[in-house]
PDB file of C-alpha atoms in Angstrom:
ATOM      1  CA  MET L 311       0.046   0.122   0.041  1.00  0.00           C
ATOM      2  CA  VAL L 312       1.125   3.595  -0.912  1.00  0.00           C
ATOM      3  CA  ASN L 313       1.287   6.066   1.772  1.00  0.00           C
ATOM      4  CA  THR L 314      -0.358   9.054   1.123  1.00  0.00           C
ATOM      5  CA  ARG L 315       0.936  12.590   2.278  1.00  0.00           C
ATOM      6  CA  ALA L 316      -1.928  12.829   4.986  1.00  0.00           C
ATOM      7  CA  ASP L 317      -0.591   8.987   6.509  1.00  0.00           C
ATOM      8  CA  LEU L 318       2.993  10.418   6.983  1.00  0.00           C
ATOM      9  CA  THR L 319       4.118  11.604  10.130  1.00  0.00           C
ATOM     10  CA  GLU L 320       3.967  15.322  10.197  1.00  0.00           C
ATOM     11  CA  THR L 321       6.272  16.673  12.974  1.00  0.00           C
ATOM     12  CA  LEU L 322       9.996  17.129  11.672  1.00  0.00           C
ATOM     13  CA  ALA L 323      11.636  17.978  15.042  1.00  0.00           C
ATOM     14  CA  PRO L 324      15.151  18.323  14.957  1.00  0.00           C
ATOM     15  CA  ALA L 325      17.625  15.764  17.017  1.00  0.00           C
ATOM     16  CA  PRO L 326      17.728  16.476  20.769  1.00  0.00           C
ATOM     17  CA  GLY L 327      20.093  19.178  21.623  1.00  0.00           C
ATOM     18  CA  SER L 328      19.882  20.956  18.185  1.00  0.00           C
ATOM     19  CA  PRO L 329      20.038  24.822  18.255  1.00  0.00           C
ATOM     20  CA  PRO L 330      16.721  26.489  17.658  1.00  0.00           C
ATOM     21  CA  VAL L 331      15.851  27.676  14.053  1.00  0.00           C
ATOM     22  CA  GLU L 332      16.728  31.384  13.431  1.00  0.00           C
ATOM     23  CA  TRP L 333      13.421  33.201  12.675  1.00  0.00           C
ATOM     24  CA  ILE L 334      14.033  36.231  10.493  1.00  0.00           C
ATOM     25  CA  VAL L 335      11.495  38.979   9.099  1.00  0.00           C
ATOM     26  CA  SER L 336      12.049  41.341   6.424  1.00  0.00           C
ATOM     27  CA  ASP L 337      10.235  44.341   6.736  1.00  0.00           C
ATOM     28  CA  GLU L 338      10.713  45.772   3.707  1.00  0.00           C
ATOM     29  CA  PRO L 339       9.914  44.348   0.342  1.00  0.00           C
ATOM     30  CA  VAL L 340      12.892  42.139  -1.293  1.00  0.00           C
ATOM     31  CA  GLY L 341      13.452  41.602  -4.996  1.00  0.00           C
ATOM     32  CA  TYR L 342      13.813  38.315  -6.223  1.00  0.00           C
ATOM     33  CA  ASP L 343      17.320  38.098  -7.501  1.00  0.00           C
ATOM     34  CA  ALA L 344      18.587  39.411  -4.224  1.00  0.00           C
ATOM     35  CA  ALA L 345      16.310  36.692  -2.255  1.00  0.00           C
ATOM     36  CA  ALA L 346      17.677  33.867  -4.167  1.00  0.00           C
ATOM     37  CA  ALA L 347      21.276  35.045  -3.746  1.00  0.00           C
ATOM     38  CA  ALA L 348      20.998  35.195  -0.025  1.00  0.00           C
ATOM     39  CA  MET L 349      19.030  31.850   0.193  1.00  0.00           C
ATOM     40  CA  GLU L 350      21.838  30.262  -1.681  1.00  0.00           C
ATOM     41  CA  GLU L 351      24.707  31.568   0.271  1.00  0.00           C
ATOM     42  CA  ARG L 352      22.867  30.515   3.765  1.00  0.00           C
ATOM     43  CA  VAL L 353      22.274  27.507   2.312  1.00  0.00           C
ATOM     44  CA  ALA L 354      25.887  26.946   1.727  1.00  0.00           C
ATOM     45  CA  ARG L 355      26.700  28.136   5.115  1.00  0.00           C
ATOM     46  CA  ILE L 356      24.232  25.443   6.653  1.00  0.00           C
ATOM     47  CA  ILE L 357      26.257  22.770   4.564  1.00  0.00           C
ATOM     48  CA  ALA L 358      29.294  23.572   5.855  1.00  0.00           C
ATOM     49  CA  GLY L 359      28.269  23.720   9.521  1.00  0.00           C
ATOM     50  CA  GLN L 360      28.940  27.581   9.352  1.00  0.00           C
ATOM     51  CA  SER L 361      25.227  28.886  10.118  1.00  0.00           C
ATOM     52  CA  ARG L 362      22.000  27.604  11.838  1.00  0.00           C
ATOM     53  CA  GLU L 363      18.767  26.631   9.950  1.00  0.00           C
ATOM     54  CA  CYS L 364      16.570  29.548   9.471  1.00  0.00           C
ATOM     55  CA  VAL L 365      13.178  30.743   8.439  1.00  0.00           C
ATOM     56  CA  TRP L 366      13.109  33.750   6.278  1.00  0.00           C
ATOM     57  CA  LEU L 367       9.691  35.960   5.972  1.00  0.00           C
ATOM     58  CA  LEU L 368       9.135  38.578   3.673  1.00  0.00           C
ATOM     59  CA  GLU L 369       6.936  40.221   0.754  1.00  0.00           C
ATOM     60  CA  HIS L 370       8.293  40.403  -2.670  1.00  0.00           C
ATOM     61  CA  PRO L 371       7.292  43.277  -5.365  1.00  0.00           C
ATOM     62  CA  PRO L 372       4.531  41.996  -7.930  1.00  0.00           C
ATOM     63  CA  LEU L 373       6.616  39.135  -9.826  1.00  0.00           C
ATOM     64  CA  TYR L 374       5.846  35.759 -11.359  1.00  0.00           C
ATOM     65  CA  THR L 375       8.168  32.806 -10.539  1.00  0.00           C
ATOM     66  CA  ALA L 376       8.624  29.382 -12.896  1.00  0.00           C
ATOM     67  CA  GLY L 377       9.306  26.315 -11.209  1.00  0.00           C
ATOM     68  CA  THR L 378      11.119  23.187 -12.989  1.00  0.00           C
ATOM     69  CA  SER L 379       7.578  21.874 -14.211  1.00  0.00           C
ATOM     70  CA  ALA L 380       6.335  25.289 -15.460  1.00  0.00           C
ATOM     71  CA  LYS L 381       4.634  25.277 -18.945  1.00  0.00           C
ATOM     72  CA  ASP L 382       5.200  28.240 -21.109  1.00  0.00           C
ATOM     73  CA  SER L 383       1.241  28.065 -22.163  1.00  0.00           C
ATOM     74  CA  ASP L 384       0.678  28.853 -18.176  1.00  0.00           C
ATOM     75  CA  LEU L 385       2.217  32.335 -18.737  1.00  0.00           C
ATOM     76  CA  VAL L 386      -0.876  33.982 -19.747  1.00  0.00           C
ATOM     77  CA  GLU L 387       0.388  37.660 -19.795  1.00  0.00           C
ATOM     78  CA  PRO L 388       4.391  37.517 -20.071  1.00  0.00           C
ATOM     79  CA  ASP L 389       4.566  41.209 -20.127  1.00  0.00           C
ATOM     80  CA  ARG L 390       2.491  42.130 -16.928  1.00  0.00           C
ATOM     81  CA  PHE L 391       5.190  41.582 -14.526  1.00  0.00           C
ATOM     82  CA  PRO L 392       8.799  40.281 -14.171  1.00  0.00           C
ATOM     83  CA  VAL L 393       9.073  36.531 -14.604  1.00  0.00           C
ATOM     84  CA  PHE L 394      11.983  34.618 -12.900  1.00  0.00           C
ATOM     85  CA  ARG L 395      12.916  31.250 -13.554  1.00  0.00           C
ATOM     86  CA  THR L 396      13.677  29.440 -10.348  1.00  0.00           C
ATOM     87  CA  GLY L 397      15.278  25.796  -9.576  1.00  0.00           C
ATOM     88  CA  ARG L 398      12.219  24.879  -7.004  1.00  0.00           C
ATOM     89  CA  GLY L 399       9.720  22.291  -7.936  1.00  0.00           C
ATOM     90  CA  GLY L 400       6.343  23.403  -9.259  1.00  0.00           C
ATOM     91  CA  GLN L 401       4.857  25.737 -12.103  1.00  0.00           C
ATOM     92  CA  TYR L 402       4.061  29.254 -12.197  1.00  0.00           C
ATOM     93  CA  THR L 403       3.277  31.349  -9.044  1.00  0.00           C
ATOM     94  CA  TYR L 404       2.753  35.118  -8.261  1.00  0.00           C
ATOM     95  CA  HIS L 405       4.369  36.926  -5.555  1.00  0.00           C
ATOM     96  CA  GLY L 406       3.454  40.401  -4.512  1.00  0.00           C
ATOM     97  CA  PRO L 407       2.651  42.919  -1.559  1.00  0.00           C
ATOM     98  CA  GLY L 408       0.171  41.124   1.034  1.00  0.00           C
ATOM     99  CA  GLN L 409       1.484  38.083   0.592  1.00  0.00           C
ATOM    100  CA  ARG L 410       3.739  36.231   3.035  1.00  0.00           C
ATOM    101  CA  VAL L 411       6.587  34.540   1.799  1.00  0.00           C
ATOM    102  CA  ALA L 412       8.264  32.160   4.175  1.00  0.00           C
ATOM    103  CA  TYR L 413      11.931  31.019   2.877  1.00  0.00           C
ATOM    104  CA  VAL L 414      12.706  27.500   4.891  1.00  0.00           C
ATOM    105  CA  MET L 415      16.424  26.679   5.164  1.00  0.00           C
ATOM    106  CA  LEU L 416      16.410  23.373   7.213  1.00  0.00           C
ATOM    107  CA  ASP L 417      18.979  20.568   7.656  1.00  0.00           C
ATOM    108  CA  LEU L 418      16.607  17.481   6.912  1.00  0.00           C
ATOM    109  CA  GLU L 419      19.390  15.126   7.841  1.00  0.00           C
ATOM    110  CA  ARG L 420      18.988  16.396  11.385  1.00  0.00           C
ATOM    111  CA  ARG L 421      15.286  15.883  11.260  1.00  0.00           C
ATOM    112  CA  LYS L 422      14.298  13.088   8.510  1.00  0.00           C
ATOM    113  CA  PRO L 423      15.581  12.909   4.812  1.00  0.00           C
ATOM    114  CA  ASP L 424      12.189  12.081   3.372  1.00  0.00           C
ATOM    115  CA  LEU L 425      10.769  14.833   0.838  1.00  0.00           C
ATOM    116  CA  ARG L 426       7.320  13.429   0.855  1.00  0.00           C
ATOM    117  CA  ARG L 427       7.324  14.018   4.902  1.00  0.00           C
ATOM    118  CA  TYR L 428       8.715  17.318   4.359  1.00  0.00           C
ATOM    119  CA  VAL L 429       6.153  18.709   2.063  1.00  0.00           C
ATOM    120  CA  ALA L 430       3.588  16.973   4.373  1.00  0.00           C
ATOM    121  CA  ALA L 431       4.909  19.131   7.333  1.00  0.00           C
ATOM    122  CA  LEU L 432       4.836  22.043   5.299  1.00  0.00           C
ATOM    123  CA  GLU L 433       1.374  21.712   4.545  1.00  0.00           C
ATOM    124  CA  SER L 434       0.498  20.980   7.943  1.00  0.00           C
ATOM    125  CA  TRP L 435       2.238  24.356   9.241  1.00  0.00           C
ATOM    126  CA  LEU L 436      -0.084  26.233   6.911  1.00  0.00           C
ATOM    127  CA  ILE L 437      -3.410  24.421   7.900  1.00  0.00           C
ATOM    128  CA  THR L 438      -2.395  24.846  11.365  1.00  0.00           C
ATOM    129  CA  THR L 439      -1.713  28.617  10.893  1.00  0.00           C
ATOM    130  CA  LEU L 440      -5.006  28.916   9.173  1.00  0.00           C
ATOM    131  CA  GLU L 441      -6.797  27.295  11.871  1.00  0.00           C
ATOM    132  CA  ARG L 442      -5.672  30.264  14.407  1.00  0.00           C
ATOM    133  CA  PHE L 443      -7.909  32.136  12.278  1.00  0.00           C
ATOM    134  CA  ASN L 444     -10.747  29.760  12.052  1.00  0.00           C
ATOM    135  CA  VAL L 445     -10.204  29.206   8.191  1.00  0.00           C
ATOM    136  CA  ARG L 446     -10.180  25.029   7.235  1.00  0.00           C
ATOM    137  CA  GLY L 447      -7.188  24.543   5.089  1.00  0.00           C
ATOM    138  CA  GLU L 448      -7.052  21.425   3.246  1.00  0.00           C
ATOM    139  CA  ARG L 449      -4.682  19.409   1.329  1.00  0.00           C
ATOM    140  CA  ARG L 450      -5.055  17.539  -1.875  1.00  0.00           C
ATOM    141  CA  GLU L 451      -3.561  14.269  -2.961  1.00  0.00           C
ATOM    142  CA  ASP L 452      -3.319  15.342  -6.666  1.00  0.00           C
ATOM    143  CA  ARG L 453      -2.006  18.752  -6.129  1.00  0.00           C
ATOM    144  CA  VAL L 454       0.473  20.434  -3.720  1.00  0.00           C
ATOM    145  CA  GLY L 455      -0.672  23.543  -1.709  1.00  0.00           C
ATOM    146  CA  VAL L 456      -3.649  24.141   0.682  1.00  0.00           C
ATOM    147  CA  TRP L 457      -7.121  24.551  -0.429  1.00  0.00           C
ATOM    148  CA  VAL L 458     -10.256  26.166   1.091  1.00  0.00           C
ATOM    149  CA  ARG L 459     -13.839  25.007   0.190  1.00  0.00           C
ATOM    150  CA  ARG L 460     -16.035  27.906  -1.047  1.00  0.00           C
ATOM    151  CA  PRO L 461     -19.703  26.665  -0.633  1.00  0.00           C
ATOM    152  CA  ASP L 462     -20.542  30.250  -1.113  1.00  0.00           C
ATOM    153  CA  ARG L 463     -19.688  30.313  -4.524  1.00  0.00           C
ATOM    154  CA  GLY L 464     -21.338  26.828  -5.551  1.00  0.00           C
ATOM    155  CA  GLU L 465     -20.987  23.454  -4.546  1.00  0.00           C
ATOM    156  CA  GLY L 466     -17.208  21.810  -5.284  1.00  0.00           C
ATOM    157  CA  VAL L 467     -15.885  25.247  -5.685  1.00  0.00           C
ATOM    158  CA  GLU L 468     -12.646  25.735  -3.788  1.00  0.00           C
ATOM    159  CA  ASP L 469      -9.843  28.164  -4.173  1.00  0.00           C
ATOM    160  CA  LYS L 470      -6.113  27.728  -3.246  1.00  0.00           C
ATOM    161  CA  ILE L 471      -4.726  30.125  -0.261  1.00  0.00           C
ATOM    162  CA  ALA L 472      -1.178  28.704  -0.003  1.00  0.00           C
ATOM    163  CA  ALA L 473       1.519  27.601  -2.246  1.00  0.00           C
ATOM    164  CA  ILE L 474       4.435  25.161  -2.052  1.00  0.00           C
ATOM    165  CA  GLY L 475       7.600  24.942  -3.886  1.00  0.00           C
ATOM    166  CA  ILE L 476      10.938  23.455  -2.387  1.00  0.00           C
ATOM    167  CA  ARG L 477      14.163  22.635  -3.406  1.00  0.00           C
ATOM    168  CA  VAL L 478      16.988  20.331  -1.594  1.00  0.00           C
ATOM    169  CA  ARG L 479      20.565  20.614  -1.583  1.00  0.00           C
ATOM    170  CA  ARG L 480      22.596  17.857   0.210  1.00  0.00           C
ATOM    171  CA  TRP L 481      19.402  17.568   2.247  1.00  0.00           C
ATOM    172  CA  VAL L 482      19.086  21.231   3.103  1.00  0.00           C
ATOM    173  CA  SER L 483      16.133  22.756   1.847  1.00  0.00           C
ATOM    174  CA  PHE L 484      15.229  26.145   0.588  1.00  0.00           C
ATOM    175  CA  HIS L 485      12.492  28.099  -1.222  1.00  0.00           C
ATOM    176  CA  GLY L 486       9.387  27.145   0.819  1.00  0.00           C
ATOM    177  CA  VAL L 487       5.990  28.472   1.255  1.00  0.00           C
ATOM    178  CA  SER L 488       3.727  31.551   0.471  1.00  0.00           C
ATOM    179  CA  LEU L 489       0.529  32.612   2.066  1.00  0.00           C
ATOM    180  CA  ASN L 490      -2.098  34.914   0.807  1.00  0.00           C
ATOM    181  CA  VAL L 491      -3.025  37.693   3.437  1.00  0.00           C
ATOM    182  CA  GLU L 492      -4.320  40.339   1.469  1.00  0.00           C
ATOM    183  CA  PRO L 493      -2.581  40.193  -2.025  1.00  0.00           C
ATOM    184  CA  GLU L 494      -4.275  41.922  -5.082  1.00  0.00           C
ATOM    185  CA  LEU L 495      -5.977  38.544  -6.159  1.00  0.00           C
ATOM    186  CA  SER L 496      -6.318  39.932  -9.748  1.00  0.00           C
ATOM    187  CA  HIS L 497      -2.601  39.842 -10.182  1.00  0.00           C
ATOM    188  CA  PHE L 498      -2.926  36.040 -10.250  1.00  0.00           C
ATOM    189  CA  GLY L 499      -4.622  36.333 -13.859  1.00  0.00           C
ATOM    190  CA  GLY L 500      -1.586  36.645 -15.530  1.00  0.00           C
ATOM    191  CA  ILE L 501      -0.684  32.941 -15.202  1.00  0.00           C
ATOM    192  CA  VAL L 502      -2.338  29.725 -14.494  1.00  0.00           C
ATOM    193  CA  PRO L 503      -1.304  29.397 -11.042  1.00  0.00           C
ATOM    194  CA  CYS L 504       0.812  25.990 -10.252  1.00  0.00           C
ATOM    195  CA  GLY L 505      -0.899  24.898 -13.438  1.00  0.00           C
ATOM    196  CA  VAL L 506      -4.294  24.558 -11.950  1.00  0.00           C
ATOM    197  CA  ALA L 507      -6.956  26.162 -14.319  1.00  0.00           C
ATOM    198  CA  ALA L 508      -9.891  24.406 -12.544  1.00  0.00           C
ATOM    199  CA  HIS L 509      -9.876  26.385  -9.161  1.00  0.00           C
ATOM    200  CA  GLY L 510      -9.244  30.039  -8.060  1.00  0.00           C
ATOM    201  CA  VAL L 511      -7.139  31.773  -5.378  1.00  0.00           C
ATOM    202  CA  THR L 512      -8.293  33.485  -2.256  1.00  0.00           C
ATOM    203  CA  SER L 513      -6.500  35.108   0.824  1.00  0.00           C
ATOM    204  CA  LEU L 514      -7.236  35.446   4.527  1.00  0.00           C
ATOM    205  CA  VAL L 515      -9.203  38.930   3.779  1.00  0.00           C
ATOM    206  CA  ASP L 516     -11.180  37.571   0.706  1.00  0.00           C
ATOM    207  CA  LEU L 517     -12.456  35.006   3.473  1.00  0.00           C
ATOM    208  CA  GLY L 518     -13.500  37.812   5.738  1.00  0.00           C
ATOM    209  CA  ARG L 519     -10.532  37.543   8.155  1.00  0.00           C
ATOM    210  CA  ILE L 520      -9.071  40.965   8.486  1.00  0.00           C
ATOM    211  CA  VAL L 521      -5.728  40.572   9.879  1.00  0.00           C
ATOM    212  CA  THR L 522      -2.342  42.317   9.957  1.00  0.00           C
ATOM    213  CA  MET L 523       0.930  41.027   8.579  1.00  0.00           C
ATOM    214  CA  PRO L 524       2.652  40.807  12.239  1.00  0.00           C
ATOM    215  CA  GLU L 525      -0.502  38.737  13.320  1.00  0.00           C
ATOM    216  CA  VAL L 526       0.221  36.324  10.574  1.00  0.00           C
ATOM    217  CA  ASP L 527       3.714  36.099  11.319  1.00  0.00           C
ATOM    218  CA  ALA L 528       2.947  35.386  14.916  1.00  0.00           C
ATOM    219  CA  ALA L 529       0.557  32.475  14.201  1.00  0.00           C
ATOM    220  CA  MET L 530       3.033  31.178  11.447  1.00  0.00           C
ATOM    221  CA  ARG L 531       5.765  31.002  14.111  1.00  0.00           C
ATOM    222  CA  ALA L 532       3.739  29.320  16.757  1.00  0.00           C
ATOM    223  CA  SER L 533       2.523  26.848  14.428  1.00  0.00           C
ATOM    224  CA  PHE L 534       5.895  26.361  12.964  1.00  0.00           C
ATOM    225  CA  GLU L 535       7.374  25.264  16.450  1.00  0.00           C
ATOM    226  CA  GLU L 536       4.892  22.849  16.871  1.00  0.00           C
ATOM    227  CA  ILE L 537       5.863  21.069  13.807  1.00  0.00           C
ATOM    228  CA  PHE L 538       9.342  21.594  13.395  1.00  0.00           C
ATOM    229  CA  GLY L 539      11.068  22.776  16.733  1.00  0.00           C
ATOM    230  CA  GLU L 540      11.822  25.845  18.755  1.00  0.00           C
ATOM    231  CA  THR L 541      12.794  29.071  16.906  1.00  0.00           C
ATOM    232  CA  VAL L 542      14.690  32.043  17.958  1.00  0.00           C
ATOM    233  CA  ALA L 543      14.286  35.693  16.755  1.00  0.00           C
ATOM    234  CA  VAL L 544      17.059  37.261  14.869  1.00  0.00           C
ATOM    235  CA  ASP L 545      17.195  40.892  14.299  1.00  0.00           C
ATOM    236  CA  GLU L 546      18.367  40.931  10.638  1.00  0.00           C
ATOM    237  CA  ALA L 547      17.207  42.060   7.529  1.00  0.00           C
ATOM    238  CA  ARG L 548      17.917  39.174   5.462  1.00  0.00           C
ATOM    239  CA  PRO L 549      19.721  35.664   6.365  1.00  0.00           C
TER     240      PRO L 549
END
């Protein structure tokens, strides 16, 4: 019998005695190239044993990114925003103001070197975060990410509220997740988000949850610690 993601253990605490994960929040928008370079540098230092694991929370200016499975036909409006090719898994996604991006750089060898289990843990992190705002997020076996049912819009209607795209180098993860807090949802119209044309996108504010980004950050941190272990806030602009 093949296990589904929901069957997998969804806590990935580190080995006993491991230092806490550094928790970094950037208050100003970060360009994609700068973020990718910072991730590359931090991952290299983690691999070399020179830096701790970290989670980096930020917002990007409006842009599209293309994962390794992106199809050219899914870029509907190629001139709308800058497009960045990236080594993460997945297809096209949008990033922009009002969306919380979390880049997750963890040493999975110190936790469990199992990519399916890691993706399940990321999904659980997002679902648990949404629960703190009384939103029921759900996973789907045929598509990665977190989804919410929209009975107000018709039977069987559901929208994506959070995306996941990862890459791993020598069992150190990078890239991560994005959670729609209050982005301009029309900006997703320039792509087929994650290659899924049959469903739409939503956000916390679109669902009637009027929350601030610091409130979302606090919820994400508390939920992260339940699944991945202790964190420590670091007062830096970037890793």
